[in-house]
Coordinates of C-alpha atoms in Angstrom, one line a residue:
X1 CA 46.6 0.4 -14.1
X2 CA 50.2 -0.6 -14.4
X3 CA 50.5 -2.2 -11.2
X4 CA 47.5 -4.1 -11.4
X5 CA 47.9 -7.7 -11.9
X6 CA 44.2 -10.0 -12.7
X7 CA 46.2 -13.1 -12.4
X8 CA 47.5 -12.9 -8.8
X9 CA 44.2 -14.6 -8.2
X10 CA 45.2 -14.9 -4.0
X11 CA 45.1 -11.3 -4.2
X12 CA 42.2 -10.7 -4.0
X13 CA 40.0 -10.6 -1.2
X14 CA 37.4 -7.6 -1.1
X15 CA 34.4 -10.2 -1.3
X16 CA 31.3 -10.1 -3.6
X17 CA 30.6 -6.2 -5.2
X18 CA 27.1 -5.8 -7.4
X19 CA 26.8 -3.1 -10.1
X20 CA 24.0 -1.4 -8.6
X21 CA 22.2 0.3 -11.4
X22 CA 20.3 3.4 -10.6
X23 CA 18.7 5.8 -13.7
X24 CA 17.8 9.2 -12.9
X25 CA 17.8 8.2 -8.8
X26 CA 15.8 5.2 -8.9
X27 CA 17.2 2.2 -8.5
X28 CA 16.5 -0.8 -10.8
X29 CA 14.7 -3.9 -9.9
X30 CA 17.5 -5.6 -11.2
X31 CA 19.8 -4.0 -8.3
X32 CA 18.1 -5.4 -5.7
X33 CA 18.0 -9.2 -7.4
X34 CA 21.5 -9.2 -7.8
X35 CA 22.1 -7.9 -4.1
X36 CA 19.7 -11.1 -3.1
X37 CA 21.8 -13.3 -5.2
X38 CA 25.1 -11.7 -4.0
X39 CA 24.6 -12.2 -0.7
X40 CA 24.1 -16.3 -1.1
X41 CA 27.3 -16.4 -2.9
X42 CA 29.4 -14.2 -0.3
X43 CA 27.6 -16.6 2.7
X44 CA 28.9 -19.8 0.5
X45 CA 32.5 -18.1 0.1
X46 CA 32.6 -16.5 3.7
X47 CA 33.1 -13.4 2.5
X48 CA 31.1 -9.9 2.4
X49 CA 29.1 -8.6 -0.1
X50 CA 29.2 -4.9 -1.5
X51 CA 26.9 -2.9 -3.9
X52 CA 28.9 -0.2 -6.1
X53 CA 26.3 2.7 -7.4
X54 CA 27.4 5.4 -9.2
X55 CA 25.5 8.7 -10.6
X56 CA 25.2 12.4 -9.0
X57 CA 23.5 12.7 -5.8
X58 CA 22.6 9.3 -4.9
X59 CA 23.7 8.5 -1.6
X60 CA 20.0 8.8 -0.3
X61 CA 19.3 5.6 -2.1
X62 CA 22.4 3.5 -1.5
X63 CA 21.5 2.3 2.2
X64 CA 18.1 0.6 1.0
X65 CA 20.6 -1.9 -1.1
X66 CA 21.5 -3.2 2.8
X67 CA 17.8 -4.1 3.1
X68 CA 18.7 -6.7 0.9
X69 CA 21.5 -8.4 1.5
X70 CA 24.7 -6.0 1.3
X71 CA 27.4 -5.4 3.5
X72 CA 28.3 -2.1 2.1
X73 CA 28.0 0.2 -0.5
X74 CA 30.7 2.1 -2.3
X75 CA 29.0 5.6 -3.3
X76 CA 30.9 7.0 -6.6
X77 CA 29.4 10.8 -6.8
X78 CA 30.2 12.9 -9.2
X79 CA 28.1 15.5 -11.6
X80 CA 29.9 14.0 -14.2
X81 CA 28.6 10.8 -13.6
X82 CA 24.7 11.8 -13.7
X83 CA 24.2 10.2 -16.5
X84 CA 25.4 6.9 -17.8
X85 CA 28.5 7.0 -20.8
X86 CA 30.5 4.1 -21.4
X87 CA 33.7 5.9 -20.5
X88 CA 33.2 7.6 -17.1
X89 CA 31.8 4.6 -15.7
X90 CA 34.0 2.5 -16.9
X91 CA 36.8 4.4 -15.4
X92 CA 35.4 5.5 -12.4
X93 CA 34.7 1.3 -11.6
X94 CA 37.7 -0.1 -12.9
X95 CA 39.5 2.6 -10.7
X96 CA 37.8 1.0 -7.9
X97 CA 38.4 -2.6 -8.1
X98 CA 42.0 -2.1 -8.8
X99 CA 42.0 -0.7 -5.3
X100 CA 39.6 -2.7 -3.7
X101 CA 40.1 -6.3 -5.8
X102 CA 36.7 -8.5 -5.4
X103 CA 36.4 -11.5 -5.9
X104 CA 33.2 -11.7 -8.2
X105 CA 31.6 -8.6 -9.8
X106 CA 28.1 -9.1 -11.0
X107 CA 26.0 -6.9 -13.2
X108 CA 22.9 -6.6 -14.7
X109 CA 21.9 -7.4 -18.0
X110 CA 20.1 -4.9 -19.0
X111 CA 21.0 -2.1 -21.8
X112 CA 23.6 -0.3 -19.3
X113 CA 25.1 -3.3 -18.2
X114 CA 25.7 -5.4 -21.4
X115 CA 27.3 -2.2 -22.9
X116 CA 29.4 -1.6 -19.1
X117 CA 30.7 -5.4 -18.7
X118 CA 32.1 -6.4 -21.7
X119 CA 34.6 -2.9 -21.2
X120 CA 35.2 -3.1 -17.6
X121 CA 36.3 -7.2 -17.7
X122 CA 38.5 -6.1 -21.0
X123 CA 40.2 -3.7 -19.4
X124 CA 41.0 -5.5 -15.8
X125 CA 41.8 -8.4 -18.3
X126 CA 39.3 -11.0 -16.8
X127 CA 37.0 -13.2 -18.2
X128 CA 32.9 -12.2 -18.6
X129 CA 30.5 -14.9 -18.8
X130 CA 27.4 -12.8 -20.4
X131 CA 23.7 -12.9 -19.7
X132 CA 23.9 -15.7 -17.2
X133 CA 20.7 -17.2 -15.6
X134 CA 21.9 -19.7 -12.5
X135 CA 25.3 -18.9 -10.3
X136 CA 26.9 -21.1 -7.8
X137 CA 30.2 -21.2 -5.6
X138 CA 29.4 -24.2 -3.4
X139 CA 30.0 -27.6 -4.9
X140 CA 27.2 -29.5 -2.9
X141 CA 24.7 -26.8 -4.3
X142 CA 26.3 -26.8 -7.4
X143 CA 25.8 -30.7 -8.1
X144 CA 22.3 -30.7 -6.8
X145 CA 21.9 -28.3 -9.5
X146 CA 23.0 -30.6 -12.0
X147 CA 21.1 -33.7 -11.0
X148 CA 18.1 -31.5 -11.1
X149 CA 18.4 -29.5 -14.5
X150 CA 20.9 -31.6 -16.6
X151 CA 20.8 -34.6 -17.9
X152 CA 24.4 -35.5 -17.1
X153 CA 25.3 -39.2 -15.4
X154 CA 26.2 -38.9 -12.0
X155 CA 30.0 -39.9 -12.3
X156 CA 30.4 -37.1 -14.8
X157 CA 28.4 -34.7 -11.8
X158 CA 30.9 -35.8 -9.5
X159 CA 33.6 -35.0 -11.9
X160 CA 33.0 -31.2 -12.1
X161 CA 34.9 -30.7 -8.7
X162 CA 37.6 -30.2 -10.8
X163 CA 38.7 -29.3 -14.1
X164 CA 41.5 -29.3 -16.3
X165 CA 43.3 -25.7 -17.0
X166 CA 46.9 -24.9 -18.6
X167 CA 46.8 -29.1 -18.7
X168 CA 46.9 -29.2 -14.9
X169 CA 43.9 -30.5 -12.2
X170 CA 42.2 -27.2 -10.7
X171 CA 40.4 -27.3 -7.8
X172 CA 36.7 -25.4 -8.9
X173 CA 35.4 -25.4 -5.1
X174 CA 36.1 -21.5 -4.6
X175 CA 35.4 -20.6 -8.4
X176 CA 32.5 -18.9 -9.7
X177 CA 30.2 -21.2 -11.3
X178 CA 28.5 -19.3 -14.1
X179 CA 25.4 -21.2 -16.1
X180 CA 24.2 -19.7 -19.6
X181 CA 22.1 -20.2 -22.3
X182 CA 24.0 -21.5 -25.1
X183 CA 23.4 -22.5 -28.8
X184 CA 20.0 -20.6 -29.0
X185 CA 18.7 -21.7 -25.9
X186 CA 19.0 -25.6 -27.1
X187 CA 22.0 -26.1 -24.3
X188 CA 22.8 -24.9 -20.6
X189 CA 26.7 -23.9 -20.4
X190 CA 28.9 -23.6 -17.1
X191 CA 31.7 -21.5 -17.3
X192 CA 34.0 -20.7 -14.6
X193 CA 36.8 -18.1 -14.5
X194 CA 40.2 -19.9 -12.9
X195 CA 42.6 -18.0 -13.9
X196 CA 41.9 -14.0 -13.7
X197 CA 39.4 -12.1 -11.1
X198 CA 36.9 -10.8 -10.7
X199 CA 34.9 -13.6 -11.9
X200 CA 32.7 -11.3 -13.8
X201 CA 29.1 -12.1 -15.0
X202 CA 26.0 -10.2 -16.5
X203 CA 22.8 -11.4 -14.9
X204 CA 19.6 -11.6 -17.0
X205 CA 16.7 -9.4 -15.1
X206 CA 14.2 -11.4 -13.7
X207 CA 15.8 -14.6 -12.9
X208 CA 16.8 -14.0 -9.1
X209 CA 14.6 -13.7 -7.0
X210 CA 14.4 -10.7 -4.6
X211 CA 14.9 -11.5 -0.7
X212 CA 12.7 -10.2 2.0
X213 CA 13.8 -5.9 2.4
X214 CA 15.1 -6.2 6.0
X215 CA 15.3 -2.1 7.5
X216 CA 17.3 -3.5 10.8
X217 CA 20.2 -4.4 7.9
X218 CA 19.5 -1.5 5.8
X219 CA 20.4 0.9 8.9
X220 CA 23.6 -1.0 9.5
X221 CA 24.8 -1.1 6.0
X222 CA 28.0 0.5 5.4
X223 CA 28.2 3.6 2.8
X224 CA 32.0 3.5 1.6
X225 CA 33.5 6.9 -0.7
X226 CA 36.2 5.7 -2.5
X227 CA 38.7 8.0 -3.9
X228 CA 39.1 8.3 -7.4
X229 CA 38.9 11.0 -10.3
X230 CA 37.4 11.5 -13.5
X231 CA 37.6 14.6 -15.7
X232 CA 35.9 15.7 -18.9
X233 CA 39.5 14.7 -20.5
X234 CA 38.3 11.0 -19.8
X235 CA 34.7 11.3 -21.7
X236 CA 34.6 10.7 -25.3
X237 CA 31.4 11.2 -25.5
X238 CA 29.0 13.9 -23.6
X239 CA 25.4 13.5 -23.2
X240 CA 23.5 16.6 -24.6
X241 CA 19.8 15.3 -23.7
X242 CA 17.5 12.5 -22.1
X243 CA 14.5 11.6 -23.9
X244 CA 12.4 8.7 -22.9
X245 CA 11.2 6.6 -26.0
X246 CA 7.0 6.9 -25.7
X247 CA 6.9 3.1 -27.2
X248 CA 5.2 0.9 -24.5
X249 CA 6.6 -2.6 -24.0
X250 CA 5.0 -5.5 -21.8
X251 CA 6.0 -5.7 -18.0
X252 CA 6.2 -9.0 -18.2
X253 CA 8.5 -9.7 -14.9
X254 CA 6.8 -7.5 -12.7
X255 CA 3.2 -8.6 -13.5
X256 CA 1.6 -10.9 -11.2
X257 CA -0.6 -12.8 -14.0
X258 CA 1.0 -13.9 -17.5
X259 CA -0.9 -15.4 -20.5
X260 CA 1.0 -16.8 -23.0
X261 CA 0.6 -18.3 -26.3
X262 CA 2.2 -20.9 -28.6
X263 CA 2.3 -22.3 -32.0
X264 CA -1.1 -24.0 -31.1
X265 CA -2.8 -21.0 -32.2
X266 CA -1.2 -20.8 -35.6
X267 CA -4.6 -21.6 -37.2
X268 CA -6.0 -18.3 -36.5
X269 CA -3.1 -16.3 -34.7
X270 CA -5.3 -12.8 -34.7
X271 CA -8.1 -14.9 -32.6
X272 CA -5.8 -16.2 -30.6
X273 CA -3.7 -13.8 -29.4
X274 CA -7.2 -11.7 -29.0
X275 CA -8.2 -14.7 -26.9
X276 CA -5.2 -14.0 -24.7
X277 CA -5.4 -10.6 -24.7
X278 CA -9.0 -10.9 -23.2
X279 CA -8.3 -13.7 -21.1
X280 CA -5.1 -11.4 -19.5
X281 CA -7.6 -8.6 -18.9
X282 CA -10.2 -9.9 -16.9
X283 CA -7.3 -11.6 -14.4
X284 CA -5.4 -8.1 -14.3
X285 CA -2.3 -9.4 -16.3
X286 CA -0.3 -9.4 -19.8
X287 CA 0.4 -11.4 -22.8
X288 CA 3.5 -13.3 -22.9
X289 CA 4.4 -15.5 -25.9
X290 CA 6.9 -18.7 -26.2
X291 CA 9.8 -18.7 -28.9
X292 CA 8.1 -20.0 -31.5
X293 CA 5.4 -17.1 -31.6
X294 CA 8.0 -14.2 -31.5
X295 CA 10.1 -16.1 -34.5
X296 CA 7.1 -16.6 -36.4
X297 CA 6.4 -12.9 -35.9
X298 CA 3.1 -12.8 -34.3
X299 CA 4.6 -10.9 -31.2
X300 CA 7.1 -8.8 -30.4
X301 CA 10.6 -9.9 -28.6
X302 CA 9.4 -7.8 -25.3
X303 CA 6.5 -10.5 -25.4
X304 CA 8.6 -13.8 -24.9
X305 CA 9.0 -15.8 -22.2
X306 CA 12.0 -18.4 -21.8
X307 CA 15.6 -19.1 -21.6
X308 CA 16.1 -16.6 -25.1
X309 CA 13.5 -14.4 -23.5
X310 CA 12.7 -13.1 -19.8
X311 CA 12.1 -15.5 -17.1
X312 CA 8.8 -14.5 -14.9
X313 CA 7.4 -15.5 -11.5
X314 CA 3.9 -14.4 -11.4
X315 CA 1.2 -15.7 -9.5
X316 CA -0.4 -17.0 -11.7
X317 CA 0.7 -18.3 -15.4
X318 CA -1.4 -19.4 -18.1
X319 CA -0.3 -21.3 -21.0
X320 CA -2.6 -21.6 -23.9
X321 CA -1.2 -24.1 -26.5
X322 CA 2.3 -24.3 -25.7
X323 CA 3.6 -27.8 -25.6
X324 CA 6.1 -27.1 -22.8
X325 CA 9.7 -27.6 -24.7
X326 CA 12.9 -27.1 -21.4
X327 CA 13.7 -23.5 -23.3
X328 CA 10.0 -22.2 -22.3
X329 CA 9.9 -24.3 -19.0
X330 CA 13.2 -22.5 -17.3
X331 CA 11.7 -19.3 -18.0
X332 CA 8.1 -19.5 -16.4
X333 CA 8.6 -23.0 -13.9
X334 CA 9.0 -20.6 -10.9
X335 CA 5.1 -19.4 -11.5
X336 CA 3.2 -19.7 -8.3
X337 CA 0.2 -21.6 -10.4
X338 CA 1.1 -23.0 -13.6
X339 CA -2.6 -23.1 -16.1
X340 CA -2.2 -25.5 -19.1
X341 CA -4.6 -25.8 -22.0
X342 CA -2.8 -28.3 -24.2
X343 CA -4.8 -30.5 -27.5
X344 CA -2.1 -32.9 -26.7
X345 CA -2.5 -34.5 -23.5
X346 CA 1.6 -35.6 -23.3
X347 CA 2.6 -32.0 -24.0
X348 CA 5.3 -31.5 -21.2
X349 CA 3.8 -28.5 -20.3
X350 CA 1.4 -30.7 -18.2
X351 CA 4.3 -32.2 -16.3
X352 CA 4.6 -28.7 -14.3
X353 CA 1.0 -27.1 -14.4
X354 CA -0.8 -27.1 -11.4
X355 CA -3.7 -27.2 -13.4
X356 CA -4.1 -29.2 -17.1
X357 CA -7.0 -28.8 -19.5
X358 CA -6.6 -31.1 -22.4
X359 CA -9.1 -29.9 -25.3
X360 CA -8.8 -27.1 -27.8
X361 CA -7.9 -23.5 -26.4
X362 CA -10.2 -21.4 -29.2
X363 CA -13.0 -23.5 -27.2
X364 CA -11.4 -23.6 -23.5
X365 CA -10.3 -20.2 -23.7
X366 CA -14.0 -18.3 -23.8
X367 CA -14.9 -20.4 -21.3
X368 CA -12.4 -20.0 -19.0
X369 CA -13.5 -15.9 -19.6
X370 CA -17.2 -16.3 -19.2
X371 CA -16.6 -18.4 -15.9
X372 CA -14.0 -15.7 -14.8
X373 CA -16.3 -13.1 -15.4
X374 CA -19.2 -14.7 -13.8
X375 CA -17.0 -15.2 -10.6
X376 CA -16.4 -11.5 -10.5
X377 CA -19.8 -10.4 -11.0
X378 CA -20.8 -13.1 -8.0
X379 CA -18.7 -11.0 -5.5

């Protein structure tokens, strides 16, 4: 990669790419969020969005990323990339995008991707903004942003349209805008990339949201084979065997009702998580917990919801005595219906429920069960 240069910024022009990740030839959910995403950036730079899906034998699945949003897709087969190591796909896409040089490269944050990113942007020598949950390229979108989810004054909104780099004024209108989680959760970062590309980012799961699958798009996408080579010499590592842990964790972004608890059931936290546990049954859904609850140890981390934890868009959301802090709002806001059963009635978690019950939720809670139930058995 002698030749390659990730400062001549001008030089590169091959549009918005997407690691899209695929295990065992499934795609991931996460794929087709980031393709969503991808395309509103590529529209707000004028540029053309491509997926790039490595693995053996998957160029079946690489058109269906075009029912979402992409362009093209550039198809990487190889036996030797069946399953995922570190090295071969780090090679394999770094070969790539020294050939093809996009502008932004976005990947997922899951397992694969937080272990792929942090190699791939340190060897192209760019900059990776990790486990990012809002992206921007367009100013005017950008600042609307702002005036919604910061409390920044307006003249220092206005003053983002540029910052200060090597001590000179730089023009941010074409950058990546990349907004994180920062300082546990307690502040919201933006971090552009001026000076190297890609603009890289990791993405956490769940907080794009999917566009419409379009098949017209799909047909027409564009599958791209890109030369490039990869021999066992490269591996330093070989996997022998694939076995899938039997632990079962909580689906909590794909399930269309979420319960969740807070600290208000620290007076009994067995009878209240059972509460929610029999509450989540009868409406067909799972137990989600805020910060406090999972730092307190009465659920496990695959149980939180928030900023720190996974953000969900069910249909339906229940809160049972969580106040409502920002870090828990930005990670459940997007609900369809927002329930709220809150002992105090200025908990901020009223200021976005749909529906508030102010009273005590080892009281509300069986009733809101019985009258389920009853409502069910009525049909």
């Amino acid at each position: 990669m002698s030749t390659f240069n990730s400062s001549d910024v001008a030089a590169f022009k091959g549009g918005v790419w997407v690691f899209c990740e695929q295990r065992q030839g499934s795609m991931m959910p996460t794929s087709f969020e980031l393709i969503s995403e991808g395309r509103k950036l590529a529209d707000e730079l004028g540029t053309k969005l491509y997926g790039i899906l490595l693995g053996e034998g998957i160029e079946g699945i690489a058109k269906e990323l075009g029912g979402y949003g992409a362009d093209g897709v550039y198809v990487c087969d190889h036996p030797l990339l069946k399953n995922y190591t570190t090295d071969g796909y780090t090679k394999v896409i770094c070969d790539v995008i020294e050939e093809y040089k996009p502008e932004i490269m976005l990947i997922g944050a899951t397992n694969i991707g937080r272990d792929l990113g942090p190699r791939c942007a340190a060897r192209l020598h760019t900059g990776l903004c990790a486990d990012c949950t809002h992206l921007d390229v367009d100013m005017g979108i950008y600042k609307d942003f702002l005036k919604e989810n910061s409390t920044l004054a307006p003249e220092r909104i206005d003053a983002t349209s540029h910052a200060v780099v090597l001590g000179e004024k730089h023009d941010v209108s074409r950058d990546l805008k990349m907004t994180r989680p920062a300082f546990g959760g307690h502040l919201m970062a933006s971090i552009i990339c001026p000076r190297f590309r890609p603009a890289m980012a990791t993405v956490r799961p769940g907080v794009m949201k999917k566009a419409a699958f379009d098949q017209a798009k799909a047909d027409a996408c564009e599958i791209i084979k890109p030369q490039f080579s990869l021999t066992e010499a490269d591996m330093q590592t070989e996997v022998v065997e694939v076995v899938k842990a039997a632990k079962k964790l909580v689906d909590l972004i794909g399930a269309d009702v979420v319960v969740s608890v807070g600290r208000g059931i620290s007076k009994d936290v067995e009878g209240g998580i059972k509460l929610a546990e029999e509450l989540a049954e009868v409406l067909g859904g799972v137990v989600g917990g805020s910060r406090a609850t999972i730092d307190s140890g009465w659920l496990s981390a695959d149980h939180q919801v928030g900023q720190t934890g996974k953000t969900v868009h069910p249909k339906i959301y229940v809160a049972l005595g969580i106040s409502g802090a920002i870090q828990h709002k930005a990670g459940m806001q997007d609900s369809e219906c927002i329930i709220a059963v809150n002992k105090n009635d200025t908990a901020p978690i009223f200021e976005i429920a749909d529906y508030g019950i102010c009273g005590d939720l080892f009281k509300v809670t069986p009733l809101l069960i019985e009258a389920i139930k009853a409502a069910k058995a009525a049909k």
